[in-house]
Short mmCIF file of C-alpha atoms and ligand atoms in Angstrom, two decimals:
data_model
loop_
_atom_site.label_atom_id
_atom_site.label_comp_id
_atom_site.label_asym_id
_atom_site.label_seq_id
_atom_site.Cartn_x
_atom_site.Cartn_y
_atom_site.Cartn_z
CA UNK A 1 0.05 -0.03 -0.07
CA UNK A 2 2.68 2.43 0.99
CA UNK A 3 4.31 1.60 -2.46
CA UNK A 4 1.11 2.54 -4.30
CA UNK A 5 0.83 5.83 -2.41
CA UNK A 6 4.52 6.59 -3.17
CA UNK A 7 4.01 5.75 -6.82
CA UNK A 8 0.76 7.91 -7.07
CA UNK A 9 2.00 10.52 -4.98
CA UNK A 10 -0.24 13.77 -4.66
CA UNK A 11 -2.85 14.16 -7.22
CA UNK A 12 -2.32 17.43 -9.03
CA UNK A 13 -4.41 19.67 -11.33
CA UNK A 14 -3.07 19.51 -14.90
CA UNK A 15 -5.96 21.17 -16.76
CA UNK A 16 -8.42 19.95 -19.36
CA UNK A 17 -5.71 19.02 -21.96
CA UNK A 18 -3.96 16.53 -19.69
CA UNK A 19 -4.12 12.86 -20.60
CA UNK A 20 -2.73 11.78 -17.22
CA UNK A 21 -5.31 9.55 -15.63
CA UNK A 22 -4.00 10.30 -12.13
CA UNK A 23 -4.31 14.15 -12.48
CA UNK A 24 -7.30 16.49 -12.12
CA UNK A 25 -8.64 17.98 -15.36
CA UNK A 26 -11.00 20.47 -13.90
CA UNK A 27 -10.50 20.42 -9.99
CA UNK A 28 -8.10 23.19 -9.14
CA UNK A 29 -8.77 23.66 -5.44
CA UNK A 30 -7.50 27.29 -5.18
CA UNK A 31 -8.84 28.61 -8.51
CA UNK A 32 -11.45 31.22 -7.88
CA UNK A 33 -14.78 30.59 -9.46
CA UNK A 34 -17.92 32.65 -8.69
CA UNK A 35 -16.13 34.57 -5.95
CA UNK A 36 -14.72 31.72 -4.02
CA UNK A 37 -11.85 28.97 -4.44
CA UNK A 38 -13.32 25.78 -5.93
CA UNK A 39 -12.56 23.87 -2.83
CA UNK A 40 -14.78 26.16 -0.67
CA UNK A 41 -17.66 25.64 -3.06
CA UNK A 42 -17.39 21.98 -3.27
CA UNK A 43 -16.15 20.84 0.14
CA UNK A 44 -15.52 17.34 -0.93
CA UNK A 45 -15.73 14.47 1.56
CA UNK A 46 -14.71 10.82 1.56
CA UNK A 47 -17.28 8.29 2.63
CA UNK A 48 -15.59 5.93 5.07
CA UNK A 49 -17.97 3.02 4.49
CA UNK A 50 -17.73 2.74 0.69
CA UNK A 51 -14.07 3.58 0.55
CA UNK A 52 -12.53 1.66 3.48
CA UNK A 53 -14.93 -0.90 4.70
CA UNK A 54 -16.91 -1.79 1.53
CA UNK A 55 -15.73 -5.27 0.26
CA UNK A 56 -17.32 -5.19 -3.24
CA UNK A 57 -19.90 -7.78 -2.09
CA UNK A 58 -23.23 -7.73 -4.01
CA UNK A 59 -26.42 -9.80 -3.56
CA UNK A 60 -25.08 -12.43 -5.88
CA UNK A 61 -21.59 -12.90 -4.68
CA UNK A 62 -18.79 -12.33 -2.28
CA UNK A 63 -16.42 -9.47 -1.89
CA UNK A 64 -13.76 -8.92 -4.54
CA UNK A 65 -11.86 -5.94 -3.39
CA UNK A 66 -8.13 -6.46 -2.74
CA UNK A 67 -6.98 -4.25 -0.01
CA UNK A 68 -3.75 -4.16 2.02
CA UNK A 69 -5.62 -4.50 5.33
CA UNK A 70 -7.36 -7.67 4.26
CA UNK A 71 -5.64 -9.98 6.73
CA UNK A 72 -6.14 -7.73 9.80
CA UNK A 73 -8.90 -7.89 12.31
CA UNK A 74 -10.48 -5.89 15.38
CA UNK A 75 -8.97 -2.73 16.56
CA UNK A 76 -5.77 -3.38 14.45
CA UNK A 77 -7.75 -3.48 11.27
CA UNK A 78 -9.83 -0.41 12.36
CA UNK A 79 -6.71 1.66 12.89
CA UNK A 80 -5.00 0.53 9.76
CA UNK A 81 -8.12 1.58 7.73
CA UNK A 82 -8.01 4.96 9.44
CA UNK A 83 -4.33 5.47 8.62
CA UNK A 84 -4.85 4.57 4.96
CA UNK A 85 -8.05 6.66 4.69
CA UNK A 86 -6.28 9.78 5.86
CA UNK A 87 -3.38 9.05 3.48
CA UNK A 88 -5.88 8.59 0.73
CA UNK A 89 -7.63 11.85 1.53
CA UNK A 90 -4.29 13.73 1.69
CA UNK A 91 -3.28 12.29 -1.72
CA UNK A 92 -6.49 13.65 -3.27
CA UNK A 93 -6.61 16.87 -1.41
CA UNK A 94 -10.00 15.95 0.16
CA UNK A 95 -10.42 18.02 3.34
CA UNK A 96 -13.37 16.29 4.92
CA UNK A 97 -14.74 12.73 5.72
CA UNK A 98 -18.00 11.07 6.84
CA UNK A 99 -18.62 7.90 8.78
CA UNK A 100 -21.05 5.65 10.65
CA UNK A 101 -20.06 4.45 14.01
CA UNK A 102 -19.69 0.79 12.76
CA UNK A 103 -17.33 1.85 9.90
CA UNK A 104 -14.67 3.08 12.32
CA UNK A 105 -14.79 0.57 15.10
CA UNK A 106 -15.69 -3.13 15.40
CA UNK A 107 -18.84 -4.10 17.32
CA UNK A 108 -18.13 -5.73 20.79
CA UNK A 109 -19.82 -8.59 22.52
CA UNK A 110 -21.92 -6.25 24.47
CA UNK A 111 -23.14 -2.63 23.85
CA UNK A 112 -20.70 -1.31 26.54
CA UNK A 113 -17.84 -2.91 24.69
CA UNK A 114 -19.05 -1.53 21.29
CA UNK A 115 -19.26 2.01 22.84
CA UNK A 116 -15.80 1.72 24.28
CA UNK A 117 -14.41 0.63 20.84
CA UNK A 118 -16.00 3.75 19.33
CA UNK A 119 -14.32 5.97 21.99
CA UNK A 120 -11.00 4.42 21.39
CA UNK A 121 -11.27 4.96 17.71
CA UNK A 122 -12.55 8.48 18.19
CA UNK A 123 -9.23 9.27 20.07
CA UNK A 124 -7.41 7.76 17.11
CA UNK A 125 -9.41 9.77 14.52
CA UNK A 126 -8.83 12.92 16.54
CA UNK A 127 -5.08 12.44 16.40
CA UNK A 128 -5.22 11.92 12.57
CA UNK A 129 -7.39 14.93 12.08
CA UNK A 130 -4.79 16.89 14.10
CA UNK A 131 -1.95 15.72 12.13
CA UNK A 132 -3.53 16.19 8.71
CA UNK A 133 -6.02 19.11 9.21
CA UNK A 134 -8.65 16.86 7.49
CA UNK A 135 -12.08 17.64 9.28
CA UNK A 136 -15.30 15.75 9.93
CA UNK A 137 -18.13 16.76 7.67
CA UNK A 138 -20.56 14.45 9.26
CA UNK A 139 -21.13 11.41 11.31
CA UNK A 140 -24.10 9.07 11.76
CA UNK A 141 -25.07 5.90 13.34
CA UNK A 142 -25.60 2.57 11.52
CA UNK A 143 -29.05 1.28 12.72
CA UNK A 144 -29.74 -1.04 9.85
CA UNK A 145 -27.00 -3.63 9.27
CA UNK A 146 -27.09 -5.81 12.45
CA UNK A 147 -30.00 -8.35 12.71
CA UNK A 148 -31.21 -6.58 15.92
CA UNK A 149 -32.59 -3.82 13.55
CA UNK A 150 -34.72 -6.28 11.46
CA UNK A 151 -37.84 -4.44 12.16
CA UNK A 152 -36.31 -0.98 12.08
CA UNK A 153 -34.59 1.37 14.73
CA UNK A 154 -36.64 4.11 16.09
CA UNK A 155 -39.60 2.68 14.19
CA UNK A 156 -39.08 -0.92 15.49
CA UNK A 157 -42.02 -2.65 17.13
CA UNK A 158 -39.66 -3.61 19.84
CA UNK A 159 -38.98 -0.83 22.46
CA UNK A 160 -35.68 -2.38 23.43
CA UNK A 161 -34.42 -1.65 20.00
CA UNK A 162 -35.72 1.93 20.33
CA UNK A 163 -33.69 2.13 23.63
CA UNK A 164 -30.49 0.51 22.12
CA UNK A 165 -30.61 3.29 19.18
CA UNK A 166 -30.82 5.95 21.82
CA UNK A 167 -27.51 4.84 23.30
CA UNK A 168 -25.93 4.61 19.89
CA UNK A 169 -26.93 8.00 18.85
CA UNK A 170 -26.16 9.65 22.25
CA UNK A 171 -22.56 8.21 21.95
CA UNK A 172 -22.39 9.46 18.27
CA UNK A 173 -23.44 12.98 19.13
CA UNK A 174 -20.83 13.11 21.77
CA UNK A 175 -18.27 11.83 19.42
CA UNK A 176 -19.23 14.23 16.55
CA UNK A 177 -19.00 17.02 18.94
CA UNK A 178 -15.53 16.00 20.18
CA UNK A 179 -14.25 15.58 16.54
CA UNK A 180 -15.66 18.96 15.52
CA UNK A 181 -18.16 17.47 13.17
CA UNK A 182 -20.03 20.19 11.36
CA UNK A 183 -23.24 18.06 10.71
CA UNK A 184 -24.91 14.87 11.97
CA UNK A 185 -26.94 12.72 9.57
CA UNK A 186 -30.03 10.61 9.97
CA UNK A 187 -30.75 8.41 7.06
CA UNK A 188 -33.72 6.26 7.63
CA UNK A 189 -32.03 2.79 7.36
CA UNK A 190 -34.94 0.43 7.98
CA UNK A 191 -37.28 3.09 9.17
CA UNK A 192 -40.24 2.10 6.95
CA UNK A 193 -42.27 -1.07 6.44
CA UNK A 194 -42.98 -3.94 4.20
CA UNK A 195 -46.80 -4.55 4.84
CA UNK A 196 -49.52 -2.75 6.67
CA UNK A 197 -50.84 -6.34 7.64
CA UNK A 198 -48.45 -6.07 10.61
CA UNK A 199 -47.57 -2.42 10.91
CA UNK A 200 -48.82 0.46 13.15
CA UNK A 201 -47.68 3.16 10.84
CA UNK A 202 -48.94 5.92 13.15
CA UNK A 203 -46.99 4.65 16.10
CA UNK A 204 -43.89 4.13 14.02
CA UNK A 205 -43.89 7.69 12.69
CA UNK A 206 -44.85 9.16 15.99
CA UNK A 207 -41.88 7.15 17.53
CA UNK A 208 -39.43 8.41 14.76
CA UNK A 209 -40.54 11.87 15.52
CA UNK A 210 -39.91 11.27 19.38
CA UNK A 211 -36.47 9.86 18.61
CA UNK A 212 -35.56 12.90 16.55
CA UNK A 213 -36.88 15.18 19.43
CA UNK A 214 -34.57 13.36 21.93
CA UNK A 215 -31.57 13.79 19.57
CA UNK A 216 -32.29 17.64 19.39
CA UNK A 217 -32.66 17.80 23.16
CA UNK A 218 -29.45 15.96 23.84
CA UNK A 219 -27.58 17.94 21.19
CA UNK A 220 -28.66 21.01 23.11
CA UNK A 221 -27.74 19.63 26.40
CA UNK A 222 -24.25 18.80 25.46
CA UNK A 223 -23.70 21.89 23.39
CA UNK A 224 -23.28 20.18 19.96
CA UNK A 225 -23.94 23.01 17.47
CA UNK A 226 -23.46 21.05 14.22
CA UNK A 227 -26.45 20.93 11.61
CA UNK A 228 -28.80 18.01 11.83
CA UNK A 229 -29.49 16.48 8.39
CA UNK A 230 -32.21 14.12 7.26
CA UNK A 231 -31.35 11.98 4.14
CA UNK A 232 -34.47 11.13 2.24
CA UNK A 233 -34.78 7.90 0.38
CA UNK A 234 -38.10 6.31 -1.08
CA UNK A 235 -37.24 2.61 -0.74
CA UNK A 236 -34.41 0.17 -0.17
CA UNK A 237 -34.04 -1.58 2.30
CA UNK A 238 -37.88 -1.40 3.03
CA UNK A 239 -40.47 -1.06 0.40
CA UNK A 240 -41.98 2.19 2.09
CA UNK A 241 -39.35 4.42 3.63
CA UNK A 242 -41.01 7.08 5.82
CA UNK A 243 -38.26 9.61 4.58
CA UNK A 244 -39.49 9.09 0.96
CA UNK A 245 -38.28 12.36 -0.55
CA UNK A 246 -37.87 16.05 0.40
CA UNK A 247 -41.46 16.90 0.23
CA UNK A 248 -42.50 13.98 2.48
CA UNK A 249 -39.80 14.91 5.04
CA UNK A 250 -40.88 18.49 4.94
CA UNK A 251 -44.54 17.39 5.70
CA UNK A 252 -43.19 15.02 8.53
CA UNK A 253 -40.96 17.58 10.14
CA UNK A 254 -43.73 20.28 10.07
CA UNK A 255 -46.37 17.77 11.48
CA UNK A 256 -44.20 17.02 14.55
CA UNK A 257 -42.92 20.57 14.91
CA UNK A 258 -39.29 19.71 14.25
CA UNK A 259 -38.76 21.84 11.03
CA UNK A 260 -36.55 24.38 12.76
CA UNK A 261 -33.86 21.72 13.68
CA UNK A 262 -33.32 19.79 10.27
CA UNK A 263 -31.87 20.41 6.92
CA UNK A 264 -31.64 17.88 4.13
CA UNK A 265 -28.78 15.73 2.85
CA UNK A 266 -29.69 15.05 -0.66
CA UNK A 267 -28.44 11.97 -2.38
CA UNK A 268 -28.58 11.77 -6.19
CA UNK A 269 -29.34 8.08 -6.43
CA UNK A 270 -32.12 8.35 -3.77
CA UNK A 271 -33.65 11.21 -5.91
CA UNK A 272 -33.92 9.10 -8.93
CA UNK A 273 -35.18 6.10 -6.87
CA UNK A 274 -38.07 8.42 -5.94
CA UNK A 275 -38.79 9.21 -9.47
CA UNK A 276 -37.25 12.76 -9.32
CA UNK A 277 -34.21 14.25 -10.86
CA UNK A 278 -31.29 15.11 -8.62
CA UNK A 279 -31.86 18.76 -9.44
CA UNK A 280 -35.57 18.49 -8.41
CA UNK A 281 -34.74 17.38 -4.90
CA UNK A 282 -32.02 19.95 -4.51
CA UNK A 283 -34.48 22.53 -5.79
CA UNK A 284 -37.14 21.64 -3.43
CA UNK A 285 -34.85 21.62 -0.49
CA UNK A 286 -33.38 25.06 -1.61
CA UNK A 287 -36.65 26.94 -2.09
CA UNK A 288 -37.87 25.62 1.25
CA UNK A 289 -34.56 26.92 2.74
CA UNK A 290 -33.35 23.52 3.93
CA UNK A 291 -30.75 22.38 1.59
CA UNK A 292 -27.97 21.20 3.86
CA UNK A 293 -25.52 18.90 2.13
CA UNK A 294 -25.10 16.42 -0.69
CA UNK A 295 -24.34 12.71 -1.09
CA UNK A 296 -22.82 12.75 -4.66
CA UNK A 297 -23.25 9.68 -6.56
CA UNK A 298 -25.35 8.34 -9.47
CA UNK A 299 -27.56 5.53 -10.26
CA UNK A 300 -28.13 3.45 -13.40
CA UNK A 301 -31.45 3.89 -15.10
CA UNK A 302 -31.34 0.34 -16.41
CA UNK A 303 -30.66 -1.18 -13.03
CA UNK A 304 -33.05 0.91 -10.99
CA UNK A 305 -31.67 0.21 -7.56
CA UNK A 306 -29.16 2.21 -5.36
CA UNK A 307 -26.25 1.38 -7.14
CA UNK A 308 -24.09 4.32 -5.69
CA UNK A 309 -21.86 4.80 -8.63
CA UNK A 310 -19.30 7.59 -8.80
CA UNK A 311 -20.83 10.60 -10.39
CA UNK A 312 -19.53 11.18 -14.04
CA UNK A 313 -22.61 12.82 -15.54
CA UNK A 314 -21.63 16.43 -16.18
CA UNK A 315 -25.10 17.50 -17.10
CA UNK A 316 -26.43 16.48 -13.74
CA UNK A 317 -23.57 17.79 -12.02
CA UNK A 318 -23.83 21.11 -13.67
CA UNK A 319 -27.52 21.45 -12.75
CA UNK A 320 -26.71 20.29 -9.17
CA UNK A 321 -24.14 22.97 -8.72
CA UNK A 322 -26.56 25.49 -10.22
CA UNK A 323 -28.91 24.74 -7.38
CA UNK A 324 -25.99 25.05 -4.85
CA UNK A 325 -24.83 28.33 -6.07
CA UNK A 326 -28.30 29.68 -6.01
CA UNK A 327 -28.47 28.48 -2.49
CA UNK A 328 -25.44 30.46 -1.53
CA UNK A 329 -23.29 27.34 -1.03
CA UNK A 330 -23.66 24.33 1.10
CA UNK A 331 -21.61 25.13 4.21
CA UNK A 332 -21.70 23.70 6.78
CA UNK A 333 -22.55 20.92 4.50
CA UNK A 334 -20.44 19.62 1.74
CA UNK A 335 -20.32 17.18 -1.14
CA UNK A 336 -19.76 13.58 0.17
CA UNK A 337 -19.12 10.81 -2.37
CA UNK A 338 -21.55 8.32 -1.10
CA UNK A 339 -20.31 6.20 -3.99
CA UNK A 340 -18.50 2.85 -4.49
CA UNK A 341 -16.33 1.30 -7.14
CA UNK A 342 -17.83 -1.34 -9.26
CA UNK A 343 -17.40 -5.03 -8.17
CA UNK A 344 -15.05 -5.61 -11.00
CA UNK A 345 -12.86 -2.49 -10.15
CA UNK A 346 -11.30 -4.29 -7.16
CA UNK A 347 -7.78 -2.81 -7.14
CA UNK A 348 -6.86 0.02 -4.84
CA UNK A 349 -5.79 2.12 -7.71
CA UNK A 350 -9.54 2.14 -8.99
CA UNK A 351 -10.40 4.12 -5.93
CA UNK A 352 -8.10 6.87 -7.15
CA UNK A 353 -9.78 6.91 -10.65
CA UNK A 354 -13.25 6.92 -9.14
CA UNK A 355 -12.58 9.96 -6.89
CA UNK A 356 -10.69 11.74 -9.64
CA UNK A 357 -13.62 11.30 -11.92
CA UNK A 358 -16.12 12.35 -9.29
CA UNK A 359 -14.20 15.47 -8.32
CA UNK A 360 -13.60 16.51 -11.79
CA UNK A 361 -17.25 16.01 -12.83
CA UNK A 362 -18.43 18.35 -9.97
CA UNK A 363 -15.64 20.82 -10.58
CA UNK A 364 -16.60 21.13 -14.14
CA UNK A 365 -20.31 21.21 -13.15
CA UNK A 366 -19.38 24.11 -10.78
CA UNK A 367 -17.64 26.00 -13.64
CA UNK A 368 -20.57 25.56 -15.99
CA UNK A 369 -23.07 26.59 -13.29
CA UNK A 370 -21.02 29.59 -12.47
CA UNK A 371 -20.93 30.77 -16.05
CA UNK A 372 -24.66 30.11 -16.52
CA UNK A 373 -25.41 32.27 -13.50
CA UNK A 374 -22.99 35.04 -14.46
CA UNK A 375 -24.54 35.30 -17.79
CA UNK A 376 -28.09 35.06 -16.31
CA UNK A 377 -28.99 32.47 -18.88
CA UNK A 378 -32.01 30.89 -17.17
CA UNK A 379 -32.70 33.85 -14.90
CA UNK A 380 -33.46 36.18 -17.69
CA UNK A 381 -35.65 33.69 -19.36
CA UNK A 382 -37.53 32.74 -16.19
CA UNK A 383 -38.02 36.47 -15.27
CA UNK A 384 -39.67 37.10 -18.55
CA UNK A 385 -41.74 34.02 -18.39
CA UNK A 386 -43.43 35.19 -15.24
CA UNK A 387 -43.51 38.81 -15.93
CA UNK A 388 -47.38 38.88 -16.01
CA UNK A 389 -47.07 38.61 -12.26
CA UNK A 390 -45.23 41.99 -11.96
CA UNK A 391 -48.08 44.12 -13.21
CA UNK A 392 -51.79 44.49 -13.23
CA UNK A 393 -53.86 41.43 -12.26
CA UNK A 394 -50.91 39.26 -11.63
CA UNK A 395 -49.36 41.86 -9.38
CA UNK A 396 -52.60 41.91 -7.34
CA UNK A 397 -52.53 38.18 -7.12
CA UNK A 398 -49.12 37.90 -5.70
CA UNK A 399 -49.78 40.78 -3.29
CA UNK A 400 -52.86 38.96 -1.97
CA UNK A 401 -55.10 41.89 -2.94
CA UNK A 402 -57.91 39.98 -4.66
CA UNK A 403 -60.18 37.01 -4.54
CA UNK A 404 -62.44 35.08 -6.84
CA UNK A 405 -65.04 37.79 -7.53
CA UNK A 406 -62.46 40.24 -8.80
CA UNK A 407 -60.64 37.47 -10.74
CA UNK A 408 -64.00 36.48 -12.21
CA UNK A 409 -64.87 39.98 -13.31
CA UNK A 410 -61.35 40.44 -14.75
CA UNK A 411 -61.43 37.10 -16.68
CA UNK A 412 -64.90 37.76 -18.18
CA UNK A 413 -63.36 40.89 -19.84
CA UNK A 414 -60.03 39.20 -20.71
CA UNK A 415 -60.93 35.67 -21.87
CA UNK A 416 -59.02 35.70 -25.18
CA UNK A 417 -55.84 34.19 -23.67
CA UNK A 418 -52.55 34.36 -25.38
CA UNK A 419 -49.61 32.06 -24.23
CA UNK A 420 -45.97 32.13 -25.43
CA UNK A 421 -43.49 29.27 -25.90
CA UNK A 422 -41.65 27.79 -22.98
CA UNK A 423 -38.62 27.29 -25.29
CA UNK A 424 -37.31 24.13 -23.56
CA UNK A 425 -35.32 22.83 -26.52
CA UNK A 426 -33.68 26.26 -26.99
CA UNK A 427 -32.67 26.32 -23.30
CA UNK A 428 -31.34 22.82 -23.34
CA UNK A 429 -29.18 23.62 -26.36
CA UNK A 430 -27.84 26.65 -24.51
CA UNK A 431 -27.03 24.49 -21.67
CA UNK A 432 -25.18 21.97 -23.91
CA UNK A 433 -23.28 24.92 -25.43
CA UNK A 434 -22.07 26.03 -21.98
CA UNK A 435 -20.92 22.39 -21.12
CA UNK A 436 -18.91 22.25 -24.37
CA UNK A 437 -17.36 25.63 -23.92
CA UNK A 438 -16.25 25.56 -20.25
CA UNK A 439 -12.76 24.42 -20.00
C1 XUL B 1 -27.86 4.52 2.02
C2 XUL B 1 -27.19 5.72 2.37
C3 XUL B 1 -26.38 5.91 3.52
C4 XUL B 1 -26.39 7.18 4.27
C5 XUL B 1 -25.73 7.19 5.45
O1 XUL B 1 -28.60 4.48 0.85
O2 XUL B 1 -27.17 6.56 1.44
O3 XUL B 1 -25.04 5.51 3.17
O4 XUL B 1 -25.89 8.16 3.40
O5 XUL B 1 -26.31 6.29 6.37
CO1 CO B 2 -26.09 8.44 1.39
#
């Protein structure tokens, strides 16, 4: 492994003409784009689970990844992975990472032992953070892999499971605070159901809200100031996940009076599983003031499940970064690659190609989005499209000055309606032109 890192060295920016597979073509961290260095817009993060603990296993076959830590186990394995992970981030110039409790520390025989292992690894990670300057973007608790979570976590029918989850999240909030984590993520895991024949959906959702409220209260008690994020996903592993999409989560949070405490962590592949585009979910979060962070990846339309591929689609990345720029950025959130190499890409070197491809895709996307915004390409069109609401009857509507009687009186006198083209194809070709031209 050490030899591989020596051979690869630090990945450098060489520009869009470079043919070096181990160089950035677009990601130039200090280059100022849209008033800020690229790295401040993008805030790239490494996902600990896919990068360091994933084996390449899929539902049809065993793991394939060849990793230098394969023969180790227990705490020795955990520490080795952490060492390599930080070296990997340094080589790529990635300044943030994200993890689940079980990614960094092995589970013990008892809960007490598990929590002790996490504490010991937190000391280790703290040391590595200090040595490298790498920071924790977010942490979370895995409450879906172990068989005890078979019926869910906070939505389990078994109150002992609910209590167990309380202990795990309590510990992880303390650790996230200690490590200076800027956010804390709740992804639903198995918070959903398979059949209503055995499910009290009302109690399950009430309990989920109770659990989130306890997290908010505990964070306040210990002085954890990070941003809480919910990561919507419509299905997988359960058929009906309670956090289906942004709109569903907004309804849920408002229903339980939790909306002030949470923003969204939007994952591209979760958006497409929900039948939305990535941009749609980002947009819904942005216009509601709750766009918090991104899990950058992409799915495969032909497979239709959560394939968590590294993002290489520049079109989607440009539109995603367009939403991010319109949001005024993501901080304290960032762009975490919740993505894994394909099962057949089993060599350590493939991880480098994967991250370089993902980082370059979003760097190019950022540049395209910045140029589109600087030139006001869509803004000008959109402003014009809705200009009927800036004068006359439209102005009265948006200012809340009229009701149905006045609308009817107006419409009776103005019933010869004239619409104009939405010009979708023209706009799409403009977008393509920006993608071609930005170097
Ligand atoms: C699962 C998923 C998770 C969350 C963190 O689909 O996206 O990895 O990001 O638990
Ligand atoms: Co995710």
